[in-house]
XYZ file of C-alpha atoms in Angstrom:
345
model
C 83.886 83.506 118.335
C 85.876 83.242 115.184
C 88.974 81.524 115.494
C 92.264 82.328 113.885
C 94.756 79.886 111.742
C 94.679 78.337 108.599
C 91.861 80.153 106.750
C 89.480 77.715 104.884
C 88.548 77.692 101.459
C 85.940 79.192 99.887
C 84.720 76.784 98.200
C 84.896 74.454 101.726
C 82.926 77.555 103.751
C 80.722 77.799 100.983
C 80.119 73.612 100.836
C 79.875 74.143 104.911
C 76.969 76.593 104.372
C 74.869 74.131 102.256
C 75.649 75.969 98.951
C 75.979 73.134 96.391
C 78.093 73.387 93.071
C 75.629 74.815 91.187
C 76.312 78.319 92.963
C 79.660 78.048 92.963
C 79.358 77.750 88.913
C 77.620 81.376 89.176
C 80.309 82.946 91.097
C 81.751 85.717 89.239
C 79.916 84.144 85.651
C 79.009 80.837 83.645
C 76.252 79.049 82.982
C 72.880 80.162 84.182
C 71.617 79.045 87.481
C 68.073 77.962 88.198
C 67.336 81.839 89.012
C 68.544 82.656 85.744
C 71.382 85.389 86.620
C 73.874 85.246 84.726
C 76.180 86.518 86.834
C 76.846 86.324 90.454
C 78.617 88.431 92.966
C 78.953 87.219 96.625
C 80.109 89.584 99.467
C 81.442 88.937 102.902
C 81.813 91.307 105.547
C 83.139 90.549 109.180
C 80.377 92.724 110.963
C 77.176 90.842 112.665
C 73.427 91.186 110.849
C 72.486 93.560 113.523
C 75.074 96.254 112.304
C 73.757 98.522 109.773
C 76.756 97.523 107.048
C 74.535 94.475 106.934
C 71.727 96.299 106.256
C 73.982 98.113 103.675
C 74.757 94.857 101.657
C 71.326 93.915 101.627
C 70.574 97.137 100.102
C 72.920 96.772 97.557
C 71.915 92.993 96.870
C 68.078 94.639 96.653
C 69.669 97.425 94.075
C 71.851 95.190 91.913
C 68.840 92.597 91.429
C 65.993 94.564 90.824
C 68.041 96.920 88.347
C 69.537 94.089 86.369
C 66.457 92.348 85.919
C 67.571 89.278 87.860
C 70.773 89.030 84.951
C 72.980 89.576 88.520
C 71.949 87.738 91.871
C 74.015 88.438 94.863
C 74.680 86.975 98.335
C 75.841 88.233 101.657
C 77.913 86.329 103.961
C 77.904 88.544 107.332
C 80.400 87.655 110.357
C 83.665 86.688 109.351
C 82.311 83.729 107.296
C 85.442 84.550 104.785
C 87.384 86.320 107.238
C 88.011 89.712 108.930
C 89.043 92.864 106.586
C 92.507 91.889 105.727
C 91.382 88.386 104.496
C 88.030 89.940 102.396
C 90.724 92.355 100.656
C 92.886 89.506 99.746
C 90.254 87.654 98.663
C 88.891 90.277 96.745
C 92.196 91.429 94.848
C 92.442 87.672 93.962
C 89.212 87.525 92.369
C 87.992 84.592 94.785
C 85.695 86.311 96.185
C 83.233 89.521 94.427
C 82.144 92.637 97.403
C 83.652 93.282 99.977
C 83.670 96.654 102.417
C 86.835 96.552 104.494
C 87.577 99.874 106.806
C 89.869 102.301 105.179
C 93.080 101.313 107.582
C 93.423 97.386 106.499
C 92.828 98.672 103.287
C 96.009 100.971 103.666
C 98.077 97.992 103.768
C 97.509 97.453 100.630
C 96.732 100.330 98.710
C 98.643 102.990 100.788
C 97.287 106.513 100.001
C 94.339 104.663 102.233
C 96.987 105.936 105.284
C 95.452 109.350 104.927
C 92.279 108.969 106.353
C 93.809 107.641 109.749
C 95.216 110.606 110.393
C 93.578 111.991 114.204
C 91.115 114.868 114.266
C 90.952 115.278 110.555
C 87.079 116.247 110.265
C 84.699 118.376 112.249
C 81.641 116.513 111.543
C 79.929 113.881 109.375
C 79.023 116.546 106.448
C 82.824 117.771 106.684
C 84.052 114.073 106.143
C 81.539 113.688 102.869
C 82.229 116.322 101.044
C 86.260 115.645 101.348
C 85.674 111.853 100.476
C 82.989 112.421 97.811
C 85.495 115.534 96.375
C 88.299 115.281 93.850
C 90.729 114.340 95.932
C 88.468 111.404 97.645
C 87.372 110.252 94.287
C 90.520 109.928 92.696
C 91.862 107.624 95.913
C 89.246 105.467 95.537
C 89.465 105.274 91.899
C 93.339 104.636 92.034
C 92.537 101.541 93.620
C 91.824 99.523 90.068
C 96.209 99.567 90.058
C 95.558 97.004 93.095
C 92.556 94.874 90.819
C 90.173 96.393 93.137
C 86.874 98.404 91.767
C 85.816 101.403 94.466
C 82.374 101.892 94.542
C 82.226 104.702 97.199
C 82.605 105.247 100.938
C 80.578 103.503 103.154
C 80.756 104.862 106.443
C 82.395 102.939 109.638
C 82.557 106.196 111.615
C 84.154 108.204 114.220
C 86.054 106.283 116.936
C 85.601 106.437 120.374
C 87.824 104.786 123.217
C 85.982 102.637 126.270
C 88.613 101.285 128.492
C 87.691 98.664 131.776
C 87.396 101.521 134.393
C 90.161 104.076 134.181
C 89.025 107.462 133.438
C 90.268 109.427 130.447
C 90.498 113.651 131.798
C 93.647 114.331 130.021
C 96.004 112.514 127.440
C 98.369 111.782 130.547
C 95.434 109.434 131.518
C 96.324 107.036 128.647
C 99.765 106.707 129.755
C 100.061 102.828 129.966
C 96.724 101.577 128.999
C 96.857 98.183 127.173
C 94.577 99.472 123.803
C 93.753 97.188 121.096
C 94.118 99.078 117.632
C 93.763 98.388 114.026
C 96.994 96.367 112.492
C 97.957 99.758 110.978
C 101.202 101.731 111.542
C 99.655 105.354 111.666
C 96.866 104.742 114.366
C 99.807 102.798 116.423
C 101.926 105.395 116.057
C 99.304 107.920 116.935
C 98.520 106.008 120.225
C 102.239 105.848 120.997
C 102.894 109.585 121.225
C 100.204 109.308 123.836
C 101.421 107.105 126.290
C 98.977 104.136 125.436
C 99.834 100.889 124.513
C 99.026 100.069 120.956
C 97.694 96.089 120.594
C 96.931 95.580 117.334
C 94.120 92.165 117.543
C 91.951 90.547 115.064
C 88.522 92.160 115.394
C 87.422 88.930 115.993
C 88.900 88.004 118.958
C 88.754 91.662 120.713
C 85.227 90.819 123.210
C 87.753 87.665 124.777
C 90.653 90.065 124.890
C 88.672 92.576 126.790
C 86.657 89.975 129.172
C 90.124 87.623 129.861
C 92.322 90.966 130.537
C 94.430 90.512 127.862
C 93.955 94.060 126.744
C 92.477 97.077 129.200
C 90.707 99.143 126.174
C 89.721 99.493 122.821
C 88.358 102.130 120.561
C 85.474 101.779 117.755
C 83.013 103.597 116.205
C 79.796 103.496 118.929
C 77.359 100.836 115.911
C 80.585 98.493 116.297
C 80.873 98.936 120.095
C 76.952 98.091 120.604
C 76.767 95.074 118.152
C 79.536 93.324 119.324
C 78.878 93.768 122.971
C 81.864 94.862 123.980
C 80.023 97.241 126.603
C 79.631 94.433 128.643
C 83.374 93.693 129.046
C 83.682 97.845 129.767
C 83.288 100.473 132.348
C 83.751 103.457 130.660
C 83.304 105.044 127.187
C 84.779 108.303 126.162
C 83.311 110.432 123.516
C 87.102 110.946 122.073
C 85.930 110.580 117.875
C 90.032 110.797 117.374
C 90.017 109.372 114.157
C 86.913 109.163 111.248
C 86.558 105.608 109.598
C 85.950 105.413 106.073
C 84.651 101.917 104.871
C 85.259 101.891 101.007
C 82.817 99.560 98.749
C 84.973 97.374 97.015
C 84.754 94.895 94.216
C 86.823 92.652 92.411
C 87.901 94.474 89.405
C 88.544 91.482 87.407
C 84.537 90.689 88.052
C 83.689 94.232 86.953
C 85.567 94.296 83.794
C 83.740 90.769 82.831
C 80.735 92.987 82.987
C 78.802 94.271 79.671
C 78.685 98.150 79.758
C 74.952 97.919 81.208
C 75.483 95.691 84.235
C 78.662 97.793 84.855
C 76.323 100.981 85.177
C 73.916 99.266 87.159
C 76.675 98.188 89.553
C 78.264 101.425 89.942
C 74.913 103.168 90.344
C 73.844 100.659 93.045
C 77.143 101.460 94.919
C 76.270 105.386 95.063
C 72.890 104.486 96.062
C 74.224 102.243 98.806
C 76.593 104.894 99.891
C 73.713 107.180 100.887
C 72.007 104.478 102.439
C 74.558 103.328 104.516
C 75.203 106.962 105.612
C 71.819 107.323 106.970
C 71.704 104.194 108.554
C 75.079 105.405 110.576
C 73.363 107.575 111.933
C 70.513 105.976 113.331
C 72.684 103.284 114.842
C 75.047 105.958 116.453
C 72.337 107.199 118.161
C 70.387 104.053 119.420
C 74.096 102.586 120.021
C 74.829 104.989 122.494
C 71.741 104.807 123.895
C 71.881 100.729 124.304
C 75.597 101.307 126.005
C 74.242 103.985 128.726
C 71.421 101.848 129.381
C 73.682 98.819 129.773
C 75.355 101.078 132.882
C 78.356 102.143 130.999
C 79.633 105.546 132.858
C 79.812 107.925 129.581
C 82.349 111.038 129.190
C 83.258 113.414 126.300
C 86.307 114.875 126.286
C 86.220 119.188 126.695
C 87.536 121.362 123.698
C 90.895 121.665 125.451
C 91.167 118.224 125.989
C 90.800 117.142 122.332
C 93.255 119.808 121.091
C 95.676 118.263 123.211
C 95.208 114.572 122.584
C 94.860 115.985 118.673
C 98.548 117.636 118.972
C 100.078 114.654 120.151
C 98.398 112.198 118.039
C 98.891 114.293 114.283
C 102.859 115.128 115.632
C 103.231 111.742 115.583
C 101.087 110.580 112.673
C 101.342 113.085 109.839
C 105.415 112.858 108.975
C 104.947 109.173 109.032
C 102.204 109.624 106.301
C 104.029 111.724 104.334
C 106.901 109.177 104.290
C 104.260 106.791 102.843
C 102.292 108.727 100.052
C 104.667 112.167 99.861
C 104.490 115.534 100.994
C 102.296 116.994 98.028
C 99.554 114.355 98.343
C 98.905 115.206 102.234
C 99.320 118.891 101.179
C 96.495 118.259 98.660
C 93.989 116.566 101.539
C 94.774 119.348 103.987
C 94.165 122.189 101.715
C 90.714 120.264 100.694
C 90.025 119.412 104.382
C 90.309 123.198 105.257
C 88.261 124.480 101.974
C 85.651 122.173 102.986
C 85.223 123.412 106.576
């Protein structure tokens, strides 16, 4: 279990790993290594290697090497090894560390038109979340992101959430009233649980399977890939179909890499990202499904909330949430995403 504190180095978690000081030469660019690349990106991500952003990376590693002719080698450091999300954007902003793919919400604390996409029951469906992120309006968020040194690559997918609490039973939003919930450090999906009744916790992802077994918290809510590779059905009773909010994982890279870049690798880099994008899509997919199969198997009584249900947890949840987001990024910008939401429907 990663523990919190003083954050190490990278170069000491790197040294820890066995990766001499030839590597960390490569990191970003210098000299050539012994593989030849002449440049280097490494990428951390805080999910385990059984979780299909892994896959993602190493899909992206495969991309960016083959493409590049070896001129570009990349590594992928899986399980916290720099961090959870808040730490990899840091990291990344700074330039210490190339790739990372944080969810949308962390993000939001530091690049705040991110808030929109935690706004509850925003998308019907998978398709209906793609073609609003891969639109205009989705492309230019992820593109203003190079005012924060960040590159955006595309939108990986993290998914729709779902809630699993220790045994209570979720009928009705009154249900929630109470419930200790551990949420994302971000003000709009707090607020959103608020109206509700819960009890917003916001807690490092890291430390949310010990939370849940010790007590500490009653629930927590996660797309069903996350739920299954971090165990967390074993600490839980019940998991309700809810899928309140849809995750966005943007593909991020350190700008100040990227523009060190000739024109060629740049392409190559961008392309890979696209490519990756569709990738990890697919792979959401299968995981959702063999994720939800894994959790009923383990014994884990499974729900889905009715049609009435939702709309009322939905009303409650954007009353609260959507004048809050307008105080961050302004009325015409949420405007905008609605009116693209609903022509994309």
């Amino acid at each position: 279990m990663a523990q919190r504190g003083a954050r190490p180095s990278r170069r000491s978690v790197l040294s820890a790993l066995g990766i001499g000081a030839g590597f960390m030469t490569l990191s970003g660019c210098g000299a050539l290594g012994a593989d030849g690349a002449e440049f280097s990106i490494t990428a951390g991500h805080a999910t385990s290697t059984d979780h299909f952003h892994h896959r993602s990376f190493l899909k992206f590693k495969e991309l960016v090497e083959e493409r590049s002719s070896g001129r570009i080698a990349v590594s992928v450091y899986p399980n916290e090894v720099f961090g959870g999300d808040r730490e990899l954007i840091e990291a990344v902003q700074l330039g210490n560390l190339e790739l990372a793919a944080p969810s949308s919400s962390p993000l939001a604390a530091f690049a705040p038109e991110m808030n929109v996409w935690d706004l509850p029951y925003l998308f019907d469906d998978r398709d209906h979340a793609y073609r609003v992120l891969d639109g205009e309006y989705g492309t230019r968020l992820l593109d203003d992101l190079t005012r924060f040194r960040i590159k955006g690559l595309g939108y990986w997918e993290n998914g729709f959430r779902n809630l699993t609490t220790s045994g209570r039973t979720i009928e009705s939003p009154e249900d929630l009233r109470g419930l200790s919930l551990r949420t994302l450090e971000n003000a709009v999906q707090m607020r959103a649980w608020n109206a509700t009744g819960a009890n917003p916790t916001p807690m490092a992802f890291g430390e949310v399977y010990i939370g849940l077994q010790q007590g500490t918290i009653d629930a927590q809510e996660n797309p069903l890939p996350l739920i299954e590779s971090q165990r967390f059905y074993e600490v839980q009773r019940e998991l309700v179909i809810s899928e309140h909010v849809y995750t966005p994982t943007p593909l991020i890279l350190s700008s100040t890499f990227f523009d060190q870049l000739p024109a060629d690798l740049q392409d190559v880099v961008e392309q890979a990202g696209a490519d990756s994008v569709t990738y990890c899509r697919e792979q959401a997919v299968v995981d959702n499904e063999r994720a939800r199969e894994t959790i009923e198997a383990a014994g884990v009584n499974v729900s889905e909330l009715d049609e009435e249900t939702r709309g009322e947890l939905g009303a409650l949840m954007q009353e609260a949430a959507e004048p809050f987001v307008r105080s961050i990024v302004g009325d015409a910008s949420v405007d905008e995403l609605l009116e693209t939401v609903e022509a994309e429907r």
